Amino acid sequence: MSRVFNFNAGPSVLPVEALETVSKGIIDFNNSGMSILEMSHRTADFDAVIKSAESNLRTLLGIPEDYAVLFLGGGASLQFTMVAMNLLPEGATADYTDTGSWASKAAKEAKLFGKVNYASSSKDKNYTFIPKTLNLTKGAAYLHITSNNTIYGTQYRTFPKPETGVPLVADMSSDILSRPITVSDFGLIYAGAQKNMGPAGVVTVIVRKDLLGKSGRTIPSMLDYKVHAENVSLYNTPPVFAIYVVSEVLKWLKAKGGIAGMEKINERKAKKLYAAIDSSTLFTGTCAKEDRSYMNVVFVLKNKNEDLEKKFLAGAKERKLVGLKGHRSIGGFRASIYNAFPEEGIDALVKYMEEFAKANS
Ligand SMILES: *Cc1c(COP(=O)(O)O)cnc(C)c1O
C-alpha cells in the first residue's frame, strides 16, 4: 500500500507501526482467538490494554499520583459540558479565554451551569493571535484555555497563570503529547484522541482528584468524573477499540524517545513550513508569528483567488499531499502536522509550494 501524506486536521495521520499492530489485533488479539472488537471490556486482556495506555500516558506526560486518568466517550465536545457540570458550582464564575471556535463552544456550554467571564478574546481579529493580558475574576471556579487552536492555527507558547487556588483547565485536543507540559500546573486537562493521540471515539481526561465531587449539584453518573475515576473508566463499556489504538500510539511514542524528542521534531517541521510561507511570493500566513501553531499551519493566497486555490489543491493531490483544504471559516489552506506526520511530507509540500508559486505568480 502506498500511503499519502495526510494533512487532515482530525481524524488525522497515525503512526503506521501502530496501525500494523492494530490490524493484527482486529483479527486475533494477543493470540486470544478473537478480535479486539469481539472482546469483553472485563477481560484480563483488555485490562492490560487500558492499564498500558494509562501507565504510558503517565510516564510520557509525567502525571502525578494525585491525578486520575480517564478514557471516556463523547469526544472533546462533551468535556465542554462535563468540565462545567463538575467544576462550576451554581452561581460561581469561570474564566474562559476566547481564542477560537472550540474555546467559544466550551464557554457556551459552561453558561448552562454558572457564570462565564471572557478573560480575553481575539474574536474581533478573527482569532489570529493569543491575547497576553487577562481580565481574571477574583475567586473564579477555574480558568479555561484551549492550548492549541486547531482551526485558526494559534497555540499558547506559555500558559497563563491563574491566581493561587484557581485551577487551570485546558482543552489540549490538538496538541497533547506534542511537547512536554507540567501537569501539576493544571487542575484538569482533556483531549479528544483523534488529533494527536489515536482514533475518534475516545477522550482522555487528566484531573486532580481533590477537585472532584465539589460542585454541589447532582450529576448524572455518566457525566460525573468521580464515578468514572472510582471505576477506572469501566463504569460502563468504554470505547474499547479506540483505547486499544491509543495504547499502541503511546507505545510508539515511547519507543520514539518520548515527547521531549518529539517537540524538537515538531518545532523543526513547523518552522520549515512557516519559513517557506514567509518567503513565498504567492502564499502568506494568517496568524501573529509568535503565536503560530506547530500543529496546524494555516496559510492563504496573498490575493484571494478561488480558482487558483482549487488548482493548488488538485496539484497537491496528484503528489499525494491530501487534506490541505482550509477550514470553511478561513478558507485557503491548513496543513495539520501532528506527531505522526513524517518530515518528508513537509519537504514535499515545501517543494510543491515553491514550484506552484513560480508557475503561477
Ligand atoms: C477537534 C477539537 C474539539 C472537538 O472534538 P470532538 O471530539 O469532535 O468533540 C475540541 N477542541 C479542540 C481543540 C479540537 O481540536
Short mmCIF file of C-alpha atoms and ligand atoms in Angstrom, two decimals:
data_model
loop_
_atom_site.label_atom_id
_atom_site.label_comp_id
_atom_site.label_asym_id
_atom_site.label_seq_id
_atom_site.Cartn_x
_atom_site.Cartn_y
_atom_site.Cartn_z
CA MET A 1 0.00 0.00 0.00
CA SER A 2 1.31 3.43 -0.83
CA ARG A 3 0.42 5.91 1.87
CA VAL A 4 -0.36 9.54 1.11
CA PHE A 5 0.89 12.48 3.13
CA ASN A 6 -2.21 13.08 5.23
CA PHE A 7 -2.57 16.70 6.36
CA ASN A 8 -6.10 16.24 7.75
CA ALA A 9 -6.89 18.15 10.95
CA GLY A 10 -8.73 15.26 12.59
CA PRO A 11 -9.21 12.39 12.42
CA SER A 12 -5.67 12.52 11.22
CA VAL A 13 -2.48 10.64 10.48
CA LEU A 14 -1.47 7.81 12.84
CA PRO A 15 1.87 6.01 13.07
CA VAL A 16 1.94 3.15 10.58
CA GLU A 17 3.71 0.92 13.14
CA ALA A 18 0.71 1.26 15.47
CA LEU A 19 -1.73 0.63 12.62
CA GLU A 20 0.09 -2.57 11.66
CA THR A 21 -0.15 -3.96 15.19
CA VAL A 22 -3.79 -2.93 15.45
CA SER A 23 -4.63 -4.55 12.11
CA LYS A 24 -3.42 -7.88 13.53
CA GLY A 25 -5.41 -7.31 16.73
CA ILE A 26 -8.56 -6.84 14.68
CA ILE A 27 -8.27 -10.44 13.53
CA ASP A 28 -6.64 -12.11 16.53
CA PHE A 29 -5.85 -10.08 19.61
CA ASN A 30 -2.85 -11.37 21.54
CA ASN A 31 -3.40 -14.99 20.39
CA SER A 32 -6.72 -14.98 22.20
CA GLY A 33 -8.51 -16.50 19.20
CA MET A 34 -10.77 -13.47 18.98
CA SER A 35 -10.69 -9.93 17.65
CA ILE A 36 -10.25 -6.96 19.98
CA LEU A 37 -13.62 -5.91 18.53
CA GLU A 38 -15.22 -9.05 19.95
CA MET A 39 -13.68 -8.83 23.38
CA SER A 40 -15.34 -8.01 26.69
CA HIS A 41 -14.02 -4.94 28.44
CA ARG A 42 -13.93 -7.02 31.66
CA THR A 43 -11.26 -9.45 30.39
CA ALA A 44 -7.67 -9.65 31.61
CA ASP A 45 -6.59 -8.96 28.01
CA PHE A 46 -8.38 -5.62 27.87
CA ASP A 47 -7.37 -4.79 31.42
CA ALA A 48 -3.76 -4.98 30.23
CA VAL A 49 -4.55 -2.66 27.31
CA ILE A 50 -6.17 0.10 29.38
CA LYS A 51 -3.50 -0.21 32.09
CA SER A 52 -0.77 0.08 29.47
CA ALA A 53 -2.44 3.18 27.99
CA GLU A 54 -2.73 4.79 31.42
CA SER A 55 0.76 3.93 32.56
CA ASN A 56 2.42 5.07 29.31
CA LEU A 57 0.42 8.30 29.37
CA ARG A 58 1.53 8.85 32.99
CA THR A 59 5.17 8.27 32.05
CA LEU A 60 5.11 10.36 28.88
CA LEU A 61 3.43 13.38 30.46
CA GLY A 62 4.79 12.95 33.98
CA ILE A 63 1.32 12.76 35.54
CA PRO A 64 1.48 12.86 39.36
CA GLU A 65 -0.22 10.20 41.51
CA ASP A 66 -2.88 12.59 42.79
CA TYR A 67 -4.34 12.89 39.29
CA ALA A 68 -6.87 10.47 37.81
CA VAL A 69 -6.51 9.45 34.16
CA LEU A 70 -9.80 8.70 32.41
CA PHE A 71 -10.69 7.34 28.98
CA LEU A 72 -14.26 8.36 28.12
CA GLY A 73 -16.68 8.61 25.22
CA GLY A 74 -18.47 11.67 23.88
CA GLY A 75 -15.49 13.46 22.34
CA ALA A 76 -13.88 16.66 23.48
CA SER A 77 -17.18 18.46 22.97
CA LEU A 78 -18.85 16.57 25.81
CA GLN A 79 -15.98 17.74 28.02
CA PHE A 80 -17.14 21.33 27.43
CA THR A 81 -20.24 20.25 29.39
CA MET A 82 -18.61 17.89 31.90
CA VAL A 83 -15.96 20.40 32.96
CA ALA A 84 -18.59 22.99 33.87
CA MET A 85 -21.00 20.48 35.39
CA ASN A 86 -18.30 19.07 37.67
CA LEU A 87 -16.19 22.16 38.46
CA LEU A 88 -18.51 25.18 38.24
CA PRO A 89 -20.90 25.45 41.23
CA GLU A 90 -24.26 27.18 40.76
CA GLY A 91 -23.79 30.96 40.88
CA ALA A 92 -19.99 30.78 40.62
CA THR A 93 -17.95 32.27 37.78
CA ALA A 94 -15.49 30.55 35.47
CA ASP A 95 -12.97 32.47 33.36
CA TYR A 96 -12.58 31.49 29.71
CA THR A 97 -10.07 32.76 27.15
CA ASP A 98 -11.85 33.13 23.82
CA THR A 99 -9.14 32.22 21.35
CA GLY A 100 -11.09 30.28 18.72
CA SER A 101 -14.25 28.39 17.83
CA TRP A 102 -13.57 25.47 20.19
CA ALA A 103 -12.85 27.87 23.04
CA SER A 104 -16.10 29.72 22.48
CA LYS A 105 -18.05 26.47 22.19
CA ALA A 106 -16.60 25.42 25.54
CA ALA A 107 -17.71 28.71 27.11
CA LYS A 108 -21.19 28.39 25.62
CA GLU A 109 -21.76 25.08 27.44
CA ALA A 110 -20.42 26.46 30.74
CA LYS A 111 -23.07 29.20 30.66
CA LEU A 112 -25.67 26.47 31.21
CA PHE A 113 -24.24 25.82 34.69
CA GLY A 114 -22.84 29.10 36.03
CA LYS A 115 -21.44 32.46 35.04
CA VAL A 116 -18.79 32.84 32.37
CA ASN A 117 -16.34 35.72 32.19
CA TYR A 118 -14.35 36.11 28.99
CA ALA A 119 -10.91 36.82 30.42
CA SER A 120 -9.73 37.73 26.91
CA SER A 121 -10.81 37.41 23.32
CA SER A 122 -9.20 37.69 19.91
CA LYS A 123 -12.51 37.21 18.12
CA ASP A 124 -12.63 40.71 16.62
CA LYS A 125 -9.29 39.95 14.88
CA ASN A 126 -10.64 36.63 13.58
CA TYR A 127 -8.70 34.71 16.25
CA THR A 128 -5.33 35.45 14.64
CA PHE A 129 -3.46 35.83 17.91
CA ILE A 130 -3.39 34.75 21.56
CA PRO A 131 -4.21 37.67 23.90
CA LYS A 132 -1.48 38.10 26.52
CA THR A 133 -3.36 40.14 29.13
CA LEU A 134 -6.21 38.60 31.05
CA ASN A 135 -9.09 40.09 32.97
CA LEU A 136 -9.49 37.42 35.65
CA THR A 137 -12.30 37.03 38.16
CA LYS A 138 -11.31 37.02 41.83
CA GLY A 139 -12.09 33.60 43.24
CA ALA A 140 -13.08 32.09 39.87
CA ALA A 141 -14.04 28.41 39.87
CA TYR A 142 -11.37 27.82 37.22
CA LEU A 143 -9.67 29.36 34.19
CA HIS A 144 -10.28 27.50 30.92
CA ILE A 145 -7.98 27.72 27.92
CA THR A 146 -7.64 25.93 24.58
CA SER A 147 -3.92 25.20 24.29
CA ASN A 148 -3.90 24.90 20.50
CA ASN A 149 -6.44 26.36 18.14
CA THR A 150 -6.89 23.68 15.54
CA ILE A 151 -8.95 25.84 13.19
CA TYR A 152 -7.18 29.21 13.26
CA GLY A 153 -3.66 27.87 13.80
CA THR A 154 -2.57 29.58 17.01
CA GLN A 155 -1.02 27.96 20.09
CA TYR A 156 -0.09 29.04 23.60
CA ARG A 157 3.72 29.05 23.86
CA THR A 158 3.46 29.77 27.59
CA PHE A 159 0.35 29.06 29.59
CA PRO A 160 -1.42 31.74 31.63
CA LYS A 161 -1.24 31.52 35.41
CA PRO A 162 -4.49 31.89 37.32
CA GLU A 163 -4.40 33.21 40.89
CA THR A 164 -3.32 30.72 43.56
CA GLY A 165 -6.00 28.14 44.26
CA VAL A 166 -7.81 28.62 40.93
CA PRO A 167 -7.38 25.52 38.76
CA LEU A 168 -6.23 25.91 35.17
CA VAL A 169 -8.34 23.77 32.83
CA ALA A 170 -7.08 23.08 29.31
CA ASP A 171 -8.56 21.62 26.16
CA MET A 172 -5.41 20.07 24.66
CA SER A 173 -7.19 18.07 21.95
CA SER A 174 -4.89 19.14 19.14
CA ASP A 175 -1.50 19.38 20.84
CA ILE A 176 -1.41 16.92 23.74
CA LEU A 177 1.80 14.86 23.63
CA SER A 178 3.39 17.25 21.12
CA ARG A 179 5.55 18.94 23.76
CA PRO A 180 6.37 18.49 27.45
CA ILE A 181 3.99 20.12 29.95
CA THR A 182 3.94 20.40 33.73
CA VAL A 183 0.75 18.58 34.61
CA SER A 184 0.74 19.96 38.17
CA ASP A 185 0.19 23.47 36.71
CA PHE A 186 -3.25 22.25 35.63
CA GLY A 187 -6.33 21.17 37.55
CA LEU A 188 -7.77 19.34 34.56
CA ILE A 189 -6.64 18.54 31.02
CA TYR A 190 -8.82 16.95 28.37
CA ALA A 191 -8.08 15.88 24.84
CA GLY A 192 -10.09 14.15 22.14
CA ALA A 193 -7.82 11.44 20.75
CA GLN A 194 -8.41 11.92 17.05
CA LYS A 195 -5.88 14.72 16.51
CA ASN A 196 -2.59 13.66 18.04
CA MET A 197 -3.24 10.53 20.08
CA GLY A 198 -5.41 7.98 18.30
CA PRO A 199 -8.72 7.49 16.50
CA ALA A 200 -12.05 9.21 17.07
CA GLY A 201 -14.22 7.77 19.84
CA VAL A 202 -12.23 8.36 23.00
CA VAL A 203 -11.30 11.43 25.02
CA THR A 204 -8.63 11.47 27.71
CA VAL A 205 -9.21 13.40 30.92
CA ILE A 206 -6.44 14.07 33.43
CA VAL A 207 -7.87 15.55 36.62
CA ARG A 208 -6.58 16.36 40.10
CA LYS A 209 -8.64 14.12 42.33
CA ASP A 210 -9.29 16.70 45.06
CA LEU A 211 -11.30 18.82 42.59
CA LEU A 212 -13.97 16.16 42.19
CA GLY A 213 -17.29 15.98 43.99
CA LYS A 214 -17.37 19.68 44.95
CA SER A 215 -19.90 21.15 42.51
CA GLY A 216 -22.80 20.97 44.96
CA ARG A 217 -25.10 19.64 42.27
CA THR A 218 -26.45 16.20 41.48
CA ILE A 219 -24.62 14.93 38.44
CA PRO A 220 -25.85 12.03 36.28
CA SER A 221 -23.45 9.10 36.75
CA MET A 222 -22.21 9.07 33.18
CA LEU A 223 -21.27 12.77 33.41
CA ASP A 224 -19.65 12.55 36.83
CA TYR A 225 -15.83 12.38 36.78
CA LYS A 226 -15.91 10.96 40.29
CA VAL A 227 -17.92 7.94 39.15
CA HIS A 228 -15.55 7.33 36.24
CA ALA A 229 -12.48 7.77 38.45
CA GLU A 230 -13.81 5.34 41.08
CA ASN A 231 -14.49 2.80 38.34
CA VAL A 232 -11.20 3.39 36.47
CA SER A 233 -13.08 4.26 33.26
CA LEU A 234 -15.04 0.99 33.43
CA TYR A 235 -18.33 2.24 34.86
CA ASN A 236 -19.89 1.27 31.56
CA THR A 237 -18.41 -0.19 28.37
CA PRO A 238 -15.63 2.19 27.39
CA PRO A 239 -14.59 2.73 23.75
CA VAL A 240 -12.55 -0.49 23.75
CA PHE A 241 -11.15 -0.32 20.24
CA ALA A 242 -10.23 3.39 20.39
CA ILE A 243 -8.43 2.84 23.70
CA TYR A 244 -6.53 -0.06 22.13
CA VAL A 245 -5.32 2.15 19.27
CA VAL A 246 -4.33 4.89 21.75
CA SER A 247 -2.35 2.32 23.74
CA GLU A 248 -0.40 1.36 20.59
CA VAL A 249 0.21 5.02 19.64
CA LEU A 250 1.58 5.65 23.14
CA LYS A 251 3.91 2.64 22.83
CA TRP A 252 5.14 4.07 19.53
CA LEU A 253 5.71 7.47 21.11
CA LYS A 254 7.65 5.93 23.97
CA ALA A 255 9.80 3.90 21.57
CA LYS A 256 10.49 7.12 19.62
CA GLY A 257 12.04 8.60 22.76
CA GLY A 258 9.05 10.40 24.30
CA ILE A 259 7.78 13.94 23.99
CA ALA A 260 10.93 15.98 24.55
CA GLY A 261 12.37 14.50 21.35
CA MET A 262 9.02 14.81 19.61
CA GLU A 263 8.86 18.52 20.50
CA LYS A 264 12.17 19.15 18.71
CA ILE A 265 10.96 17.35 15.60
CA ASN A 266 7.61 19.16 15.68
CA GLU A 267 9.33 22.53 16.00
CA ARG A 268 11.69 21.74 13.12
CA LYS A 269 8.81 20.57 10.92
CA ALA A 270 6.67 23.63 11.62
CA LYS A 271 9.50 26.14 11.24
CA LYS A 272 10.44 24.66 7.89
CA LEU A 273 6.90 25.14 6.63
CA TYR A 274 6.49 28.64 8.09
CA ALA A 275 9.82 29.67 6.53
CA ALA A 276 8.51 28.54 3.13
CA ILE A 277 5.29 30.52 3.67
CA ASP A 278 7.14 33.66 4.81
CA SER A 279 9.49 33.63 1.84
CA SER A 280 6.79 32.86 -0.70
CA THR A 281 5.72 35.29 -3.42
CA LEU A 282 2.28 33.65 -3.58
CA PHE A 283 1.33 32.44 -0.07
CA THR A 284 1.10 34.16 3.30
CA GLY A 285 0.39 33.18 6.89
CA THR A 286 -2.69 34.40 8.76
CA CYS A 287 -1.58 34.49 12.41
CA ALA A 288 0.72 36.54 14.63
CA LYS A 289 4.14 34.96 14.23
CA GLU A 290 4.83 34.49 17.94
CA ASP A 291 1.53 32.60 18.40
CA ARG A 292 1.77 30.29 15.40
CA SER A 293 0.78 26.69 15.99
CA TYR A 294 3.33 23.92 15.47
CA MET A 295 0.46 21.51 14.82
CA ASN A 296 -1.91 23.32 12.43
CA VAL A 297 -0.25 25.58 9.89
CA VAL A 298 -2.76 27.92 8.24
CA PHE A 299 -1.87 29.81 5.09
CA VAL A 300 -3.70 31.58 2.27
CA LEU A 301 -3.00 33.12 -1.13
CA LYS A 302 -1.81 36.72 -0.80
CA ASN A 303 -4.53 37.66 -3.27
CA LYS A 304 -7.68 35.63 -2.82
CA ASN A 305 -8.42 33.57 -5.92
CA GLU A 306 -10.71 30.56 -5.60
CA ASP A 307 -9.72 29.05 -8.95
CA LEU A 308 -6.05 29.16 -8.01
CA GLU A 309 -6.86 27.59 -4.61
CA LYS A 310 -8.61 24.72 -6.36
CA LYS A 311 -5.69 24.30 -8.75
CA PHE A 312 -3.25 24.16 -5.84
CA LEU A 313 -5.29 21.51 -4.05
CA ALA A 314 -5.72 19.41 -7.20
CA GLY A 315 -1.99 19.51 -7.91
CA ALA A 316 -1.26 18.66 -4.29
CA LYS A 317 -3.47 15.60 -4.51
CA GLU A 318 -1.57 14.37 -7.57
CA ARG A 319 1.55 14.49 -5.43
CA LYS A 320 -0.15 12.55 -2.64
CA LEU A 321 -0.43 15.66 -0.45
CA VAL A 322 -4.01 15.37 0.82
CA GLY A 323 -6.22 17.11 3.38
CA LEU A 324 -4.80 20.61 2.77
CA LYS A 325 -8.09 22.43 2.24
CA GLY A 326 -8.51 25.17 4.82
CA HIS A 327 -11.35 25.21 7.35
CA ARG A 328 -14.52 26.79 5.96
CA SER A 329 -14.27 29.70 8.41
CA ILE A 330 -10.95 30.91 6.92
CA GLY A 331 -10.60 29.29 3.51
CA GLY A 332 -7.16 28.88 1.99
CA PHE A 333 -5.10 26.00 3.29
CA ARG A 334 -4.29 24.19 6.51
CA ALA A 335 -1.50 21.70 6.96
CA SER A 336 -2.02 19.69 10.14
CA ILE A 337 1.32 18.16 11.01
CA TYR A 338 0.83 16.13 14.17
CA ASN A 339 3.42 13.82 15.80
CA ALA A 340 2.88 11.00 13.32
CA PHE A 341 3.19 13.26 10.27
CA PRO A 342 6.53 12.46 8.58
CA GLU A 343 9.04 15.21 7.88
CA GLU A 344 9.36 14.06 4.24
CA GLY A 345 5.77 15.21 3.81
CA ILE A 346 6.77 18.73 4.86
CA ASP A 347 9.66 18.67 2.39
CA ALA A 348 7.33 17.51 -0.38
CA LEU A 349 4.82 20.27 0.41
CA VAL A 350 7.50 22.98 0.56
CA LYS A 351 8.88 21.86 -2.81
CA TYR A 352 5.40 21.86 -4.33
CA MET A 353 4.60 25.32 -2.93
CA GLU A 354 7.79 26.72 -4.45
CA GLU A 355 7.11 25.18 -7.85
CA PHE A 356 3.48 26.27 -7.77
CA ALA A 357 4.42 29.84 -6.84
CA LYS A 358 6.94 30.01 -9.66
CA ALA A 359 4.41 28.74 -12.20
CA ASN A 360 1.52 30.91 -11.01
CA SER A 361 2.97 34.23 -9.77
C1 LIG B 1 -11.43 18.74 17.42
C2 LIG B 1 -11.48 19.56 18.62
C3 LIG B 1 -12.56 19.53 19.52
C4 LIG B 1 -13.82 18.71 19.27
O1 LIG B 1 -13.58 17.37 19.36
P1 LIG B 1 -14.78 16.31 19.24
O2 LIG B 1 -14.10 15.05 19.66
O3 LIG B 1 -15.21 16.32 17.80
O4 LIG B 1 -15.85 16.72 20.15
C5 LIG B 1 -12.48 20.30 20.65
N1 LIG B 1 -11.41 21.05 20.92
C6 LIG B 1 -10.36 21.13 20.07
C7 LIG B 1 -9.20 22.00 20.42
C8 LIG B 1 -10.36 20.38 18.91
O5 LIG B 1 -9.31 20.45 18.07
#
